[in-house]
């Protein structure tokens, strides 16, 4: 009985010693792994470097604009239009707006003619201006002739703008001139002249169109 007890105690001691050694072995291995991981982590740590940001260099392309020259040739070409805005010091708004000009081939000869819109004096001013609208016919070489009277546009009113279009679809451009007061519709008579048509334009005597 005593031998069996001693043998059992001896086996328990062996197991206990093995368990203690196993614990120490596991602790040592764990420490080794921890130390290795620590040093490897230090080696793999990225160094933070501060650096001033430099924007990309802008490309500079040297472009020389083409040389374009203009010369004043109105008088040389036969155009001597001067606008009358009716200004006498009251500084009324229509006086500041200017008038208008239209390129129009009114005779269908493939040369652009010109119609200048003119204003006039105010009804309460004197002396009254005799300025009218002005029409210049292109002779095909870039020279112009004043044909205002012949074309029927020598009317005096306070014109402010102009629009061109074939109103009656006869192949010839007609003209609408806006004004302080009644607007005017001029029908093209096959390139020969214009006739003021008062029946086809809805306008008001006290209005102002631009």
XYZ file of C-alpha atoms in Angstrom:
210
model
C 0.000 0.000 0.000
C 2.838 2.329 0.959
C 4.671 1.496 -2.288
C 1.622 2.356 -4.379
C 1.222 5.677 -2.561
C 4.872 6.583 -3.037
C 4.684 5.663 -6.715
C 1.587 7.837 -7.196
C 3.244 10.759 -5.444
C 6.297 10.331 -7.656
C 4.180 10.469 -10.784
C 2.417 13.602 -9.538
C 5.781 15.227 -8.895
C 6.950 14.399 -12.404
C 3.770 15.899 -13.892
C 4.120 19.000 -11.726
C 7.751 19.474 -12.727
C 6.862 19.048 -16.416
C 4.024 21.542 -16.112
C 6.311 24.097 -14.443
C 8.950 23.632 -17.131
C 6.266 23.959 -19.828
C 5.089 27.249 -18.345
C 8.637 28.600 -18.246
C 9.193 27.420 -21.818
C 6.032 29.139 -23.024
C 6.978 32.341 -21.162
C 10.478 32.352 -22.640
C 9.182 31.732 -26.187
C 6.575 34.479 -25.719
C 9.226 36.923 -24.524
C 11.491 36.076 -27.447
C 8.619 36.602 -29.915
C 7.691 39.895 -28.226
C 11.292 41.156 -28.356
C 11.687 40.190 -32.012
C 8.350 41.839 -32.921
C 9.309 44.997 -31.019
C 12.602 45.432 -32.868
C 11.061 44.598 -36.223
C 8.320 47.140 -35.590
C 10.928 49.799 -34.874
C 12.778 48.990 -38.069
C 9.561 49.200 -40.140
C 8.417 52.511 -38.662
C 8.232 55.146 -41.425
C 10.158 58.295 -40.768
C 8.032 61.431 -41.010
C 9.790 64.039 -43.099
C 8.458 67.579 -43.372
C 8.782 69.087 -46.831
C 7.475 72.349 -48.187
C 4.900 71.867 -50.947
C 6.001 73.130 -54.319
C 3.187 73.660 -56.844
C 3.812 72.443 -60.376
C 5.508 74.931 -62.598
C 3.124 76.810 -64.850
C 3.743 76.481 -68.527
C 4.215 79.801 -70.233
C 3.405 79.866 -73.901
C 4.442 82.985 -75.690
C 1.734 83.940 -78.162
C 2.045 86.982 -80.327
C -1.332 88.296 -81.472
C -1.591 88.997 -85.171
C -1.081 92.588 -86.144
C -4.370 94.058 -87.326
C -4.419 97.625 -88.509
C -7.453 99.818 -89.088
C -7.645 103.154 -90.819
C -10.423 105.737 -90.910
C -11.796 105.803 -94.454
C -15.426 106.870 -94.029
C -15.021 110.201 -95.797
C -12.764 108.661 -98.418
C -15.470 106.059 -99.151
C -18.194 108.671 -99.424
C -19.767 108.257 -95.972
C -20.268 111.531 -94.089
C -23.065 110.617 -91.680
C -23.148 112.538 -88.378
C -25.752 111.623 -85.799
C -27.973 114.314 -84.321
C -28.996 113.207 -80.825
C -30.971 116.314 -79.884
C -28.947 116.966 -76.737
C -29.212 120.524 -75.437
C -28.120 120.014 -71.830
C -31.099 118.274 -70.238
C -29.346 114.873 -70.351
C -32.359 112.852 -71.401
C -31.868 109.081 -71.558
C -32.528 108.602 -75.309
C -29.714 111.069 -76.005
C -27.203 108.668 -74.448
C -28.244 105.565 -76.394
C -26.897 106.342 -79.829
C -28.803 105.184 -82.888
C -27.932 102.340 -85.218
C -26.737 101.240 -88.632
C -27.664 98.301 -90.838
C -25.808 96.484 -93.589
C -28.476 95.685 -96.169
C -28.302 94.634 -99.799
C -31.528 96.440 -100.668
C -31.084 96.111 -104.446
C -29.860 92.472 -104.433
C -26.673 93.255 -106.353
C -24.564 91.283 -103.833
C -22.988 94.465 -102.440
C -23.852 95.472 -98.887
C -25.377 98.932 -98.681
C -25.788 101.015 -95.512
C -28.719 102.618 -93.717
C -27.866 104.958 -90.830
C -30.545 105.713 -88.246
C -30.669 109.328 -87.130
C -32.392 111.179 -84.335
C -33.503 114.792 -84.328
C -34.274 117.752 -82.108
C -36.891 117.570 -79.384
C -40.161 119.258 -80.266
C -39.699 121.909 -77.552
C -36.252 122.959 -78.785
C -35.352 125.517 -81.408
C -33.989 125.799 -83.940
C -35.223 122.433 -85.136
C -32.769 120.016 -86.744
C -33.271 118.956 -90.351
C -31.453 115.633 -89.902
C -32.957 112.539 -91.531
C -32.166 108.863 -91.848
C -29.394 108.293 -94.394
C -28.967 105.613 -97.073
C -25.647 104.865 -98.780
C -25.484 102.683 -101.867
C -22.413 100.504 -102.451
C -21.050 100.727 -105.998
C -19.407 97.308 -105.713
C -15.907 98.591 -105.031
C -16.480 99.684 -101.448
C -17.345 103.272 -102.308
C -20.716 104.698 -101.333
C -23.157 107.296 -102.624
C -25.782 109.039 -100.499
C -29.138 108.049 -102.029
C -31.373 108.931 -99.080
C -33.844 111.053 -101.026
C -34.014 108.660 -103.974
C -34.755 105.714 -101.678
C -37.482 107.527 -99.738
C -35.897 107.431 -96.280
C -35.479 111.179 -95.807
C -37.979 111.289 -92.933
C -37.281 113.311 -89.782
C -38.025 111.569 -86.472
C -36.149 110.454 -83.368
C -34.829 107.089 -84.560
C -33.104 104.747 -82.089
C -32.568 101.386 -83.817
C -33.045 99.356 -86.970
C -33.972 95.812 -88.012
C -33.819 94.260 -91.481
C -35.935 91.425 -92.877
C -38.113 90.398 -95.807
C -41.534 91.151 -94.337
C -43.661 90.248 -97.374
C -41.408 87.469 -98.708
C -40.830 89.120 -102.087
C -37.080 88.553 -102.053
C -36.165 92.104 -101.010
C -35.267 93.143 -97.475
C -37.581 95.596 -95.758
C -36.679 97.851 -92.830
C -38.128 98.612 -89.396
C -36.759 101.697 -87.645
C -37.553 101.997 -83.936
C -38.013 105.420 -82.424
C -39.129 107.663 -79.622
C -42.760 107.763 -80.635
C -44.077 105.791 -83.580
C -41.890 103.061 -85.044
C -41.610 102.992 -88.835
C -41.949 100.120 -91.312
C -40.454 100.757 -94.736
C -41.332 98.299 -97.493
C -38.716 97.687 -100.178
C -40.085 98.254 -103.682
C -37.964 95.741 -105.625
C -34.775 97.604 -104.775
C -35.927 100.886 -106.317
C -37.003 102.703 -103.157
C -38.794 102.316 -99.811
C -42.376 103.238 -98.932
C -43.481 103.985 -95.374
C -46.212 101.460 -94.531
C -48.314 102.694 -91.615
C -50.862 99.865 -91.750
C -48.769 96.822 -90.797
C -46.951 98.050 -87.699
C -48.566 98.184 -84.283
C -46.907 100.988 -82.334
C -47.708 103.726 -79.861
C -47.208 107.439 -80.314
C -46.020 107.875 -76.725
C -43.709 104.845 -76.641
C -39.971 104.430 -76.918
C -38.522 101.395 -78.686
C -34.870 100.529 -78.949
